[in-house]
Every structure is written in C-alpha cells, then in structure tokens.
Amino acid sequence: MEFEWSQEDREFRRELQEFLDENLPGNWDQISKDGPGSDAQAEFASEFCPKLAQKGWLTQNWPREYGGRDATPWRHAILGEEMWKRGEPRSSQYMNVNWVGPTIMRYGSEEQKAAFLPPISEGRATWCQGFSEPEAGSDLVSLRTLALRDGDDYLINGSKIWTSYCNYAQHCFLVVRTDPNSKRHRGISVLLVPMDTPGIEIREIPSLVGERYFFEVFLSDVRVPISSRLGPENEGWEVVTYSLAFERVGAPRYARAALTLDELAKLAEERGLLEDPTVLEKLGEARALCEASRLLTYRVIDLRAHDSPPTADTNVARVAGTMAERAVSELAFEIFGPEALEYGHSAEAHYRLAMTAGVAVGTTEVNLNLIASRFLELPKE
Amino acid sequence: MDFDLNEEQQAVLAAVGQLLAQRAGAERAIELAKKAEYDGELEAALSKSGFLDVALDVEMGFLEAVLVTEAVSAAAGVVSIGAQLLVAPGLTRRNLPGPVAVTRLGHRGPVRFGAHARTLLLDAGDEARLIELDPSKAEPVRSNFGYPMGRIEIDPIAGESLGPGSGATLRNWWRLAIAAEAVGSMGSALDVTVAYVKQRHQFGRAIGSFQAIQHRLAQCAVLREATRWMVYEAAYKGAPADATATAAAYATKAADQIFAETHQLTGAMGFTREHDLHVWSMRLQALRLEAGGIYGHQRAAAQARWLGR
Ligand SMILES: Cc1cc2nc3c(=O)[nH]c(=O)nc-3n(C[C@H](O)[C@H](O)[C@H](O)COP(=O)(O)OP(=O)(O)OC[C@H]3O[C@@H](n4cnc5c(N)ncnc54)[C@H](O)[C@@H]3O)c2cc1C
C-alpha cells in the first residue's frame, strides 16, 4: 500500500492547475453558473477540450493506438478532480472520456473505433446517454424503445428521457430492445446513433438542476445501419453494465465538495463562526465524509489500475459520494442562511448539483441493493 | 498510489491470523470477560512472534502495525493492542512494557486496561507523560463494554514528561489507534450480523432478504470500508493531525451507527451473552467515548484543517 502521488503525478497536477488558471477566463464563474449543460459552458468546451487534447491530457489514460498516452487511470482521476473543482469546463465531454470511449474500445468493431475514438480524444466529439425511459428508470431493463431489423438497417421507435446534453450531442449512446419478444436483460442492444438522423426530435424539460439539463428524445422510424450496433445483438446488457461501472465513479464529486467545504470554512472564520463548537463539529464531520468518499473512489481507480474487473466497490464509493455531497451542501445552507436562496450564489450552485447525487447515474437505493447482493451476499427478496 | 497489500503485508496478516485463530476469538474473550481478565498469554505470544515490534521494525512500519491492530481487534483479543502497537512506538519511538493504558487529564470514569496496565501514557495538554503503574494497586471497575477496565488516579506530575508539544503527538496516535481498533471491531460485528440475518427466518424467509434490512447493512458496509482506508492512509502518512482526527471522527460515528444497526437487526438474540455480537459491539461504544469522543474528533479535524492546530 502506498498513499502518495508520484513525483510525476504531482507535477502533472501543478501544470494542469496552471493551465486552468491561464485558460479559464476571468468571467468563468459567470459562464459556469448554469451548469455543464448550459449553452455558455458547452460553447466554451468546444474550444477548451481541443486545447486539453493538444496538451495530451484529455485521454492520456487511453492506449496510444486510440489517441492516448498509456497513462495510468490515476492520471485521468487527477484530471477529473481538477475539472470538477472548477465546475467541469469540459462540459458534457467528461462522459466521452470517462465511459463512452472506454466502452467503444472494449466492444467496438475496428470501423467503430476508427470512426469514434479519434474525435473523442481530440476533444471535438459530443455524446449523450440514451438509457432512461419514462417507464424505465431504476429498472432500466424494462426499457421498451424498439429497434427492429429492416434489411440492412434497424428501424427505431420509442422515447428516452432525462437525456442530458442531447441538444449539443452529435451521437447518442442508445440502449434499445432488438428482440421484441424478449424480457428483462435479454434482447437488449446498444446502438451508436447520429443525433441528426431523421426521425429524432428532442424537447427540453425545464428543471431545478440547471439550464438545459433534462431532455426528452423521441424516436420515430429512425433508420440506422446494422453496423451502428456496439457489441453483440441482444446481449447488449453486458455492454451497458460495463459502461455504468465506469460512469458511476466518473465524476469525482468529492473534489468539488471538499473545495466548497474549504471555502465555507474560510467564510465561517471571517464571520467569527468558528468560535462556535457546533460549526466546527459540522465542518469536521463533513470533512470526514469528503475524505471517505475520496478514498473509496481511489479504491475503485486502484482496482482499475490493477486491471481488476468492476466490483461492488463502485457502488460503495457512490453511496459515500452522495453522503459527502449532502453533508457539505446542507452545511453551506446553515452557514450562509437565507443568502443561499439567491440564484447563482455559491451555496445555491453547489446545492443544485449536489441534490441530484443520490439519483443521477443510479439511485442510492439501487446502489445499496447492489452492495447487499454483491458485497454482503445477502439473499434475494 | 497503490491500495493493494504487498507481499510482506500479506505475510504478516496471514501469520498473525494463524496465531489469533489459535489463541483469540469470541469464545476466549467471553471467558476472560467473566473475571474481567487481561489476556497476558496472548500478549506474550504476540510479543514472542515479533508482532508487537512491527511498528519500529526497519522492514515494516505503522501500516503493518495498523493491520495487526485491526486483526487483533477483529479477533477480539483482550490486549492493549492499539496503545502498544501504535501509540507507544509512535510517541516514544520505543516499545513500552504492556499492558499500556492511555488517558488524559480530567478524564472521568474507567480507563481501558486501567486495572492491568504497567504503563500509562497521559495526555496532559501541551505535553504527554509516560508513567509507570503498579498493577497491584489497580482499582478494577465493572463494565459491560468489552474491555477490562480500571480507575486510574492521575497524578499530573508523575512519571516523565515527553517534552513540550508531545501532547498533540500523543493525541494523533491515540486517535489512529482508536480508529484502527474500531475497524476490526466493526468488521466482526458486521460479519456476525450478516451471517445472522442470512440464517434467521421470519415470515417464511431469511430476514436478510428484506430490503429494509439489506439497505441498513449495506450502509454499514460503506462505513466500514471507508474507515479502513482512512486508517491505512493516516498510518501511512505517519499520523498527522488532520488525517488522524478525520479518521477518528469518521470511525467513531460509524461505530455508533454500526452498534445500533447490528443490535437492531439481531433482535433479542443480539443482547445475550450467548451470541457473539456483544464481544465486538460493546467495544465499539467504549472506543467511541475515548479521547474526546465523536464531537471532540470532529472539532479536532476542523481545527487541523482550517485553523492550523
Ligand atoms: C441530473 C440527472 C441527469 C441525468 N442524465 C441522464 C442521462 O443523460 N441519460 C439517461 O439515460 N438518464 C439520465 N438520468 C436519469 C437517471 O439515470 C435516473 O433518474 C435514475 O436511474 C433513476 O430513475 P428514475 O428517475 O426514473 O427514478 P425511479 O426509478 O422512479 O425511482 C424513484 C425512487 O424509487 C426508488 N426505487 C426504485 N426502484 C427501487 C428498488 N428496487 N428498491 C428500492 N427503491 C427503489 C429509487 O431509489 C428512487 O428513490 C439523469 C438523472 C439526473 C437526476
């Protein structure tokens, strides 16, 4: 065991921070106030991500043949931490590099790899995630969107919901049912669908989370070639679970939570609140929760660095991440009081992101179910 | 960064595991508890095999020391393991004659191992003091909380001062020891509870198949996993103030929750001396009250992080 960053990793973090200081504009707070899905942030990312790519940092943990540098997953984790601390200047592109690319690398045909991986590693691809449906949330395998073979094509009909970033996305990582008579985990496939294919319509769902966060995607007679399927037909559930294992710890929420907590402590001190033992206790408690979340996430990265298959450690980390987010965002409310009610206030902005932690990317309850069955091996209901 | 045990660490764990399987365990702890006895034999065996020297061994260090501490606690060893393996060598850079008790000025109530300790490490505020005790003068105190306890008359000028500022160092190692011992105890408390809910049937099914129960145990598993890594990291870093206070704050809060949940989910059986749960669960509460308790650790964590003290 070794709980220390290597000299090179520390050097990289420092360089990256300098790069961010130089490349994030003076009004970055303004640009990022509506969240990574906002027009302003998406536009910024379209310039910023290619710069990161030029530095060789966007996908450095990927193999060289796919536009990476064979760096360890730790390097990518450092990138993620620094990005989240600043409100994710990569906008939606964090998804590409965290899980879309790796899943294509694992299951894609040579043509798919050649078509999709370079744009991602060069910072010019935008993807969205078409998993959830109105009737398939936590119970994702009850999804109904149907893709039926029609000659050399699939004809897709159905709808997706909560599809973040789809307004900017060039492609959708779409999960469908390819066997109409199938149930549950069988009969599912993944399709990589261009968002400008005729028959796709999107509608924004106004939300509390941020500008342009939630969308509905309607698919009517959408025609794509069979070659757009990622992985085996009807056995796509494996592809989905593979991608989810990457996604669930993709966003290092603890990094932002810990930073918010540091800012809170500073403010609390300025306002003389650190004289109050209760405030100190709450700060200490929240700090402990952030540290717990960081270490459990590191555990997952470590398993990945050792090429271990995904385990329920991912779910453990996710639950801890939600606990940390909640503690910090609630404490921010306590410390700022009614000031936090103003839109764009730092406590409000943090709360807006934090409040979804227990739902997005699989709910806390679903994660607890998986810990119970896989980690504790408790019997099924 | 590397979270895997190296070969040396695996070997240490395997060896101490073997020794503990023969000489420790719930049954022995229950036997000893009847007369509030200390396990001198186990301490001697651990010492003879070199496990009490791992912290200062040139080939090993404090990471190995927390692993052994955790293992001894998980096996319910009735020895002052955290004080001997972490606090004494961390603070004084030598191994001190056991049993070792740790307490602080102003402490009220019994002290773990206070009826048997030959050495006392005292948190006297700015300085720490090393005090020799005469076990024949000890005053045992009856307690339900899993460890043999005794009252210690504290003389603030007895023994030897370990120098200005040594009090803070003592507190750091003490917090690490508490958290490390808590990891072992919470792990075993959770393990026996998970085993219990798999085997206990009500309403025609194993109670462990009820989701209300599963979620609470899954939450406990998260707490245990996190505590482990926090302890390992703090040990690796040599017990700095922030990492140790944070680990202790988390560990004691986790201990309290795991106590409540494991007892709730084992029903009446969990309150008996027939079932093993109490061997570990009651210890969790003793640990959770030591060295300032949950709130004290939380304040210390905040002070270390943001006030530089
Ligand atoms: C900010 C945000 C962004 C998102 N972005 C995307 C995206 O880009 N693409 C996409 O496909 N999806 C996206 N989602 C959707 C997300 O994956 C789902 O919200 C999530 O999987 C939960 O589904 P649901 O909202 O339908 O809730 P439901 O499944 O209806 O759950 C409601 C409540 O019931 C509980 N529950 C459900 N089943 C069980 C059970 N078996 N046991 C115990 N409790 C249960 C849940 O835990 C939850 O508390 C996003 C969600 C959020 C909040």
PDB file of N, CA, C and O and ligand atoms in Angstrom, chain A residues 95 128-140 160-165 209 213-214 247 253 353 356-366 369 381, chain B residues 211 215, ligand 1:
ATOM      1  N   MET A  95     -18.159  12.804 -20.172  1.00  0.00           N
ATOM      2  CA  MET A  95     -18.770  11.483 -20.394  1.00  0.00           C
ATOM      3  C   MET A  95     -18.022  10.694 -21.474  1.00  0.00           C
ATOM      4  O   MET A  95     -17.800   9.498 -21.342  1.00  0.00           O
ATOM      5  N   CYS A 128     -24.406  11.900 -26.007  1.00  0.00           N
ATOM      6  CA  CYS A 128     -25.368  11.873 -24.908  1.00  0.00           C
ATOM      7  C   CYS A 128     -25.718  10.418 -24.614  1.00  0.00           C
ATOM      8  O   CYS A 128     -25.377   9.521 -25.384  1.00  0.00           O
ATOM      9  N   GLN A 129     -26.355  10.252 -23.468  1.00  0.00           N
ATOM     10  CA  GLN A 129     -26.605   8.907 -22.956  1.00  0.00           C
ATOM     11  C   GLN A 129     -28.096   8.589 -23.019  1.00  0.00           C
ATOM     12  O   GLN A 129     -28.874   9.126 -22.230  1.00  0.00           O
ATOM     13  N   GLY A 130     -28.487   7.715 -23.946  1.00  0.00           N
ATOM     14  CA  GLY A 130     -29.902   7.367 -24.073  1.00  0.00           C
ATOM     15  C   GLY A 130     -30.227   6.072 -23.354  1.00  0.00           C
ATOM     16  O   GLY A 130     -30.410   5.029 -23.989  1.00  0.00           O
ATOM     17  N   PHE A 131     -30.294   6.134 -22.061  1.00  0.00           N
ATOM     18  CA  PHE A 131     -30.609   4.950 -21.252  1.00  0.00           C
ATOM     19  C   PHE A 131     -32.044   5.023 -20.731  1.00  0.00           C
ATOM     20  O   PHE A 131     -32.893   4.214 -21.082  1.00  0.00           O
ATOM     21  N   SER A 132     -32.306   6.020 -19.871  1.00  0.00           N
ATOM     22  CA  SER A 132     -33.590   6.087 -19.162  1.00  0.00           C
ATOM     23  C   SER A 132     -34.755   6.311 -20.109  1.00  0.00           C
ATOM     24  O   SER A 132     -34.632   6.977 -21.130  1.00  0.00           O
ATOM     25  N   GLU A 133     -35.885   5.751 -19.708  1.00  0.00           N
ATOM     26  CA  GLU A 133     -37.140   5.965 -20.422  1.00  0.00           C
ATOM     27  C   GLU A 133     -38.204   6.304 -19.395  1.00  0.00           C
ATOM     28  O   GLU A 133     -38.012   6.050 -18.201  1.00  0.00           O
ATOM     29  N   PRO A 134     -39.331   6.829 -19.877  1.00  0.00           N
ATOM     30  CA  PRO A 134     -40.390   7.178 -18.915  1.00  0.00           C
ATOM     31  C   PRO A 134     -40.742   6.001 -17.993  1.00  0.00           C
ATOM     32  O   PRO A 134     -40.976   6.191 -16.814  1.00  0.00           O
ATOM     33  N   GLU A 135     -40.762   4.792 -18.540  1.00  0.00           N
ATOM     34  CA  GLU A 135     -41.129   3.635 -17.711  1.00  0.00           C
ATOM     35  C   GLU A 135     -39.912   2.821 -17.271  1.00  0.00           C
ATOM     36  O   GLU A 135     -40.049   1.734 -16.737  1.00  0.00           O
ATOM     37  N   ALA A 136     -38.729   3.304 -17.580  1.00  0.00           N
ATOM     38  CA  ALA A 136     -37.513   2.559 -17.209  1.00  0.00           C
ATOM     39  C   ALA A 136     -36.499   3.507 -16.582  1.00  0.00           C
ATOM     40  O   ALA A 136     -35.706   4.138 -17.264  1.00  0.00           O
ATOM     41  N   GLY A 137     -36.606   3.642 -15.263  1.00  0.00           N
ATOM     42  CA  GLY A 137     -35.653   4.475 -14.529  1.00  0.00           C
ATOM     43  C   GLY A 137     -34.656   3.578 -13.838  1.00  0.00           C
ATOM     44  O   GLY A 137     -33.733   3.051 -14.461  1.00  0.00           O
ATOM     45  N   SER A 138     -34.881   3.355 -12.548  1.00  0.00           N
ATOM     46  CA  SER A 138     -34.016   2.431 -11.817  1.00  0.00           C
ATOM     47  C   SER A 138     -34.061   1.048 -12.454  1.00  0.00           C
ATOM     48  O   SER A 138     -33.065   0.343 -12.525  1.00  0.00           O
ATOM     49  N   ASP A 139     -35.243   0.702 -12.893  1.00  0.00           N
ATOM     50  CA  ASP A 139     -35.425  -0.608 -13.512  1.00  0.00           C
ATOM     51  C   ASP A 139     -35.145  -0.481 -15.007  1.00  0.00           C
ATOM     52  O   ASP A 139     -36.039  -0.619 -15.841  1.00  0.00           O
ATOM     53  N   LEU A 140     -33.892  -0.241 -15.311  1.00  0.00           N
ATOM     54  CA  LEU A 140     -33.511   0.070 -16.682  1.00  0.00           C
ATOM     55  C   LEU A 140     -33.863  -1.051 -17.657  1.00  0.00           C
ATOM     56  O   LEU A 140     -34.200  -0.801 -18.813  1.00  0.00           O
ATOM     57  N   LYS A 160     -36.751   8.348 -25.081  1.00  0.00           N
ATOM     58  CA  LYS A 160     -35.814   8.385 -23.960  1.00  0.00           C
ATOM     59  C   LYS A 160     -36.093   9.638 -23.151  1.00  0.00           C
ATOM     60  O   LYS A 160     -36.664  10.613 -23.669  1.00  0.00           O
ATOM     61  N   ILE A 161     -35.665   9.609 -21.889  1.00  0.00           N
ATOM     62  CA  ILE A 161     -35.941  10.783 -21.051  1.00  0.00           C
ATOM     63  C   ILE A 161     -34.748  11.082 -20.145  1.00  0.00           C
ATOM     64  O   ILE A 161     -33.920  10.187 -19.908  1.00  0.00           O
ATOM     65  N   TRP A 162     -34.687  12.301 -19.699  1.00  0.00           N
ATOM     66  CA  TRP A 162     -33.625  12.837 -18.827  1.00  0.00           C
ATOM     67  C   TRP A 162     -32.282  12.933 -19.557  1.00  0.00           C
ATOM     68  O   TRP A 162     -31.240  13.029 -18.939  1.00  0.00           O
ATOM     69  N   THR A 163     -32.337  12.863 -20.883  1.00  0.00           N
ATOM     70  CA  THR A 163     -31.120  12.759 -21.674  1.00  0.00           C
ATOM     71  C   THR A 163     -30.338  14.075 -21.658  1.00  0.00           C
ATOM     72  O   THR A 163     -30.569  14.957 -22.486  1.00  0.00           O
ATOM     73  N   SER A 164     -29.422  14.190 -20.723  1.00  0.00           N
ATOM     74  CA  SER A 164     -28.637  15.420 -20.601  1.00  0.00           C
ATOM     75  C   SER A 164     -27.790  15.625 -21.846  1.00  0.00           C
ATOM     76  O   SER A 164     -27.331  14.661 -22.459  1.00  0.00           O
ATOM     77  N   TYR A 165     -27.570  16.886 -22.184  1.00  0.00           N
ATOM     78  CA  TYR A 165     -26.630  17.314 -23.229  1.00  0.00           C
ATOM     79  C   TYR A 165     -27.031  16.886 -24.649  1.00  0.00           C
ATOM     80  O   TYR A 165     -26.243  17.036 -25.570  1.00  0.00           O
ATOM     81  N   VAL A 209     -32.321  21.745 -11.860  1.00  0.00           N
ATOM     82  CA  VAL A 209     -30.914  21.346 -11.768  1.00  0.00           C
ATOM     83  C   VAL A 209     -29.994  22.338 -12.457  1.00  0.00           C
ATOM     84  O   VAL A 209     -28.870  22.565 -12.038  1.00  0.00           O
ATOM     85  N   TYR A 213     -30.582  20.764 -18.857  1.00  0.00           N
ATOM     86  CA  TYR A 213     -30.076  19.551 -18.220  1.00  0.00           C
ATOM     87  C   TYR A 213     -30.856  18.331 -18.655  1.00  0.00           C
ATOM     88  O   TYR A 213     -30.311  17.284 -18.955  1.00  0.00           O
ATOM     89  N   PHE A 214     -32.165  18.495 -18.634  1.00  0.00           N
ATOM     90  CA  PHE A 214     -33.048  17.371 -18.917  1.00  0.00           C
ATOM     91  C   PHE A 214     -33.696  17.530 -20.285  1.00  0.00           C
ATOM     92  O   PHE A 214     -34.195  18.615 -20.617  1.00  0.00           O
ATOM     93  N   GLU A 247     -19.004   4.821 -15.405  1.00  0.00           N
ATOM     94  CA  GLU A 247     -19.699   6.089 -15.205  1.00  0.00           C
ATOM     95  C   GLU A 247     -19.897   6.401 -13.731  1.00  0.00           C
ATOM     96  O   GLU A 247     -19.819   7.546 -13.314  1.00  0.00           O
ATOM     97  N   ARG A 253     -17.150  13.838  -7.502  1.00  0.00           N
ATOM     98  CA  ARG A 253     -17.927  14.856  -6.803  1.00  0.00           C
ATOM     99  C   ARG A 253     -17.266  15.296  -5.500  1.00  0.00           C
ATOM    100  O   ARG A 253     -17.395  16.440  -5.081  1.00  0.00           O
ATOM    101  N   LEU A 353     -26.283  21.131  -7.871  1.00  0.00           N
ATOM    102  CA  LEU A 353     -25.607  19.937  -8.384  1.00  0.00           C
ATOM    103  C   LEU A 353     -25.696  18.784  -7.387  1.00  0.00           C
ATOM    104  O   LEU A 353     -25.938  17.640  -7.745  1.00  0.00           O
ATOM    105  N   THR A 356     -28.804  16.192  -6.745  1.00  0.00           N
ATOM    106  CA  THR A 356     -29.130  15.082  -7.644  1.00  0.00           C
ATOM    107  C   THR A 356     -28.215  13.868  -7.435  1.00  0.00           C
ATOM    108  O   THR A 356     -28.405  12.838  -8.079  1.00  0.00           O
ATOM    109  N   ALA A 357     -27.226  14.012  -6.542  1.00  0.00           N
ATOM    110  CA  ALA A 357     -26.204  12.962  -6.430  1.00  0.00           C
ATOM    111  C   ALA A 357     -26.799  11.586  -6.139  1.00  0.00           C
ATOM    112  O   ALA A 357     -26.315  10.575  -6.637  1.00  0.00           O
ATOM    113  N   GLY A 358     -27.848  11.565  -5.339  1.00  0.00           N
ATOM    114  CA  GLY A 358     -28.429  10.282  -4.952  1.00  0.00           C
ATOM    115  C   GLY A 358     -29.387   9.699  -5.985  1.00  0.00           C
ATOM    116  O   GLY A 358     -29.948   8.626  -5.774  1.00  0.00           O
ATOM    117  N   VAL A 359     -29.575  10.412  -7.095  1.00  0.00           N
ATOM    118  CA  VAL A 359     -30.499   9.930  -8.133  1.00  0.00           C
ATOM    119  C   VAL A 359     -29.784   9.668  -9.464  1.00  0.00           C
ATOM    120  O   VAL A 359     -29.940   8.609 -10.061  1.00  0.00           O
ATOM    121  N   ALA A 360     -29.004  10.683  -9.910  1.00  0.00           N
ATOM    122  CA  ALA A 360     -28.366  10.551 -11.221  1.00  0.00           C
ATOM    123  C   ALA A 360     -27.437   9.337 -11.237  1.00  0.00           C
ATOM    124  O   ALA A 360     -26.871   8.966 -10.207  1.00  0.00           O
ATOM    125  N   VAL A 361     -27.299   8.717 -12.407  1.00  0.00           N
ATOM    126  CA  VAL A 361     -26.394   7.570 -12.565  1.00  0.00           C
ATOM    127  C   VAL A 361     -26.730   6.424 -11.615  1.00  0.00           C
ATOM    128  O   VAL A 361     -25.838   5.725 -11.129  1.00  0.00           O
ATOM    129  N   GLY A 362     -27.999   6.218 -11.362  1.00  0.00           N
ATOM    130  CA  GLY A 362     -28.379   5.118 -10.454  1.00  0.00           C
ATOM    131  C   GLY A 362     -28.573   5.645  -9.050  1.00  0.00           C
ATOM    132  O   GLY A 362     -27.696   6.311  -8.510  1.00  0.00           O
ATOM    133  N   THR A 363     -29.719   5.349  -8.463  1.00  0.00           N
ATOM    134  CA  THR A 363     -30.051   5.939  -7.165  1.00  0.00           C
ATOM    135  C   THR A 363     -29.291   5.252  -6.032  1.00  0.00           C
ATOM    136  O   THR A 363     -28.777   4.143  -6.178  1.00  0.00           O
ATOM    137  N   THR A 364     -29.291   5.935  -4.894  1.00  0.00           N
ATOM    138  CA  THR A 364     -28.680   5.371  -3.692  1.00  0.00           C
ATOM    139  C   THR A 364     -29.282   4.012  -3.370  1.00  0.00           C
ATOM    140  O   THR A 364     -28.566   3.061  -3.041  1.00  0.00           O
ATOM    141  N   GLU A 365     -30.600   3.920  -3.488  1.00  0.00           N
ATOM    142  CA  GLU A 365     -31.265   2.654  -3.151  1.00  0.00           C
ATOM    143  C   GLU A 365     -30.782   1.531  -4.062  1.00  0.00           C
ATOM    144  O   GLU A 365     -30.557   0.404  -3.614  1.00  0.00           O
ATOM    145  N   VAL A 366     -30.632   1.839  -5.344  1.00  0.00           N
ATOM    146  CA  VAL A 366     -30.146   0.823  -6.272  1.00  0.00           C
ATOM    147  C   VAL A 366     -28.703   0.430  -5.914  1.00  0.00           C
ATOM    148  O   VAL A 366     -28.348  -0.753  -5.916  1.00  0.00           O
ATOM    149  N   ASN A 369     -28.859  -1.781  -2.958  1.00  0.00           N
ATOM    150  CA  ASN A 369     -29.273  -3.134  -3.375  1.00  0.00           C
ATOM    151  C   ASN A 369     -28.079  -3.931  -3.878  1.00  0.00           C
ATOM    152  O   ASN A 369     -27.908  -5.109  -3.544  1.00  0.00           O
ATOM    153  N   GLU A 381     -34.786 -11.085  -2.449  1.00  0.00           N
ATOM    154  CA  GLU A 381     -36.125 -10.987  -1.850  1.00  0.00           C
ATOM    155  C   GLU A 381     -37.008 -12.128  -2.299  1.00  0.00           C
ATOM    156  O   GLU A 381     -36.959 -12.526  -3.445  1.00  0.00           O
TER     157      GLU A 381
ATOM    158  N   GLN B 211     -35.543  -5.933   2.130  1.00  0.00           N
ATOM    159  CA  GLN B 211     -34.733  -4.802   1.661  1.00  0.00           C
ATOM    160  C   GLN B 211     -34.462  -3.786   2.779  1.00  0.00           C
ATOM    161  O   GLN B 211     -33.388  -3.180   2.823  1.00  0.00           O
ATOM    162  N   HIS B 215     -30.562  -2.671   3.155  1.00  0.00           N
ATOM    163  CA  HIS B 215     -30.040  -1.321   2.966  1.00  0.00           C
ATOM    164  C   HIS B 215     -29.265  -0.839   4.175  1.00  0.00           C
ATOM    165  O   HIS B 215     -28.242  -0.166   4.058  1.00  0.00           O
TER     166      HIS B 215
HETATM  167  C1  LIG C   1     -29.160  15.215 -13.134  1.00  0.00           C
HETATM  168  C2  LIG C   1     -29.574  13.980 -13.838  1.00  0.00           C
HETATM  169  C3  LIG C   1     -29.052  13.702 -15.079  1.00  0.00           C
HETATM  170  C4  LIG C   1     -29.450  12.551 -15.764  1.00  0.00           C
HETATM  171  N1  LIG C   1     -28.946  12.319 -17.001  1.00  0.00           N
HETATM  172  C5  LIG C   1     -29.336  11.213 -17.680  1.00  0.00           C
HETATM  173  C6  LIG C   1     -28.861  10.967 -18.989  1.00  0.00           C
HETATM  174  O1  LIG C   1     -28.106  11.761 -19.539  1.00  0.00           O
HETATM  175  N2  LIG C   1     -29.270   9.856 -19.635  1.00  0.00           N
HETATM  176  C7  LIG C   1     -30.100   8.948 -19.048  1.00  0.00           C
HETATM  177  O2  LIG C   1     -30.389   7.936 -19.659  1.00  0.00           O
HETATM  178  N3  LIG C   1     -30.586   9.143 -17.807  1.00  0.00           N
HETATM  179  C8  LIG C   1     -30.220  10.259 -17.104  1.00  0.00           C
HETATM  180  N4  LIG C   1     -30.721  10.484 -15.840  1.00  0.00           N
HETATM  181  C9  LIG C   1     -31.696   9.557 -15.298  1.00  0.00           C
HETATM  182  C10 LIG C   1     -31.228   8.705 -14.149  1.00  0.00           C
HETATM  183  O3  LIG C   1     -30.421   7.667 -14.596  1.00  0.00           O
HETATM  184  C11 LIG C   1     -32.467   8.211 -13.424  1.00  0.00           C
HETATM  185  O4  LIG C   1     -33.059   9.333 -12.838  1.00  0.00           O
HETATM  186  C12 LIG C   1     -32.192   7.186 -12.369  1.00  0.00           C
HETATM  187  O5  LIG C   1     -31.730   6.000 -12.918  1.00  0.00           O
HETATM  188  C13 LIG C   1     -33.443   6.906 -11.514  1.00  0.00           C
HETATM  189  O6  LIG C   1     -34.577   6.664 -12.296  1.00  0.00           O
HETATM  190  P1  LIG C   1     -35.927   7.493 -12.045  1.00  0.00           P
HETATM  191  O7  LIG C   1     -35.579   8.918 -12.010  1.00  0.00           O
HETATM  192  O8  LIG C   1     -36.905   7.018 -13.011  1.00  0.00           O
HETATM  193  O9  LIG C   1     -36.392   7.135 -10.594  1.00  0.00           O
HETATM  194  P2  LIG C   1     -37.244   5.844 -10.141  1.00  0.00           P
HETATM  195  O10 LIG C   1     -36.603   4.621 -10.663  1.00  0.00           O
HETATM  196  O11 LIG C   1     -38.677   6.056 -10.436  1.00  0.00           O
HETATM  197  O12 LIG C   1     -37.009   5.896  -8.598  1.00  0.00           O
HETATM  198  C14 LIG C   1     -37.738   6.743  -7.693  1.00  0.00           C
HETATM  199  C15 LIG C   1     -37.379   6.324  -6.280  1.00  0.00           C
HETATM  200  O13 LIG C   1     -37.732   4.939  -6.084  1.00  0.00           O
HETATM  201  C16 LIG C   1     -36.613   4.211  -5.650  1.00  0.00           C
HETATM  202  N5  LIG C   1     -36.588   2.846  -6.154  1.00  0.00           N
HETATM  203  C17 LIG C   1     -36.770   2.425  -7.427  1.00  0.00           C
HETATM  204  N6  LIG C   1     -36.596   1.106  -7.514  1.00  0.00           N
HETATM  205  C18 LIG C   1     -36.276   0.667  -6.285  1.00  0.00           C
HETATM  206  C19 LIG C   1     -35.989  -0.613  -5.713  1.00  0.00           C
HETATM  207  N7  LIG C   1     -35.901  -1.714  -6.446  1.00  0.00           N
HETATM  208  N8  LIG C   1     -35.707  -0.658  -4.412  1.00  0.00           N
HETATM  209  C20 LIG C   1     -35.755   0.457  -3.648  1.00  0.00           C
HETATM  210  N9  LIG C   1     -36.031   1.669  -4.105  1.00  0.00           N
HETATM  211  C21 LIG C   1     -36.311   1.779  -5.410  1.00  0.00           C
HETATM  212  C22 LIG C   1     -35.437   4.967  -6.196  1.00  0.00           C
HETATM  213  O14 LIG C   1     -34.229   4.668  -5.493  1.00  0.00           O
HETATM  214  C23 LIG C   1     -35.875   6.408  -6.025  1.00  0.00           C
HETATM  215  O15 LIG C   1     -35.619   6.816  -4.722  1.00  0.00           O
HETATM  216  C24 LIG C   1     -30.347  11.638 -15.154  1.00  0.00           C
HETATM  217  C25 LIG C   1     -30.861  11.932 -13.899  1.00  0.00           C
HETATM  218  C26 LIG C   1     -30.493  13.084 -13.231  1.00  0.00           C
HETATM  219  C27 LIG C   1     -31.082  13.369 -11.890  1.00  0.00           C
END
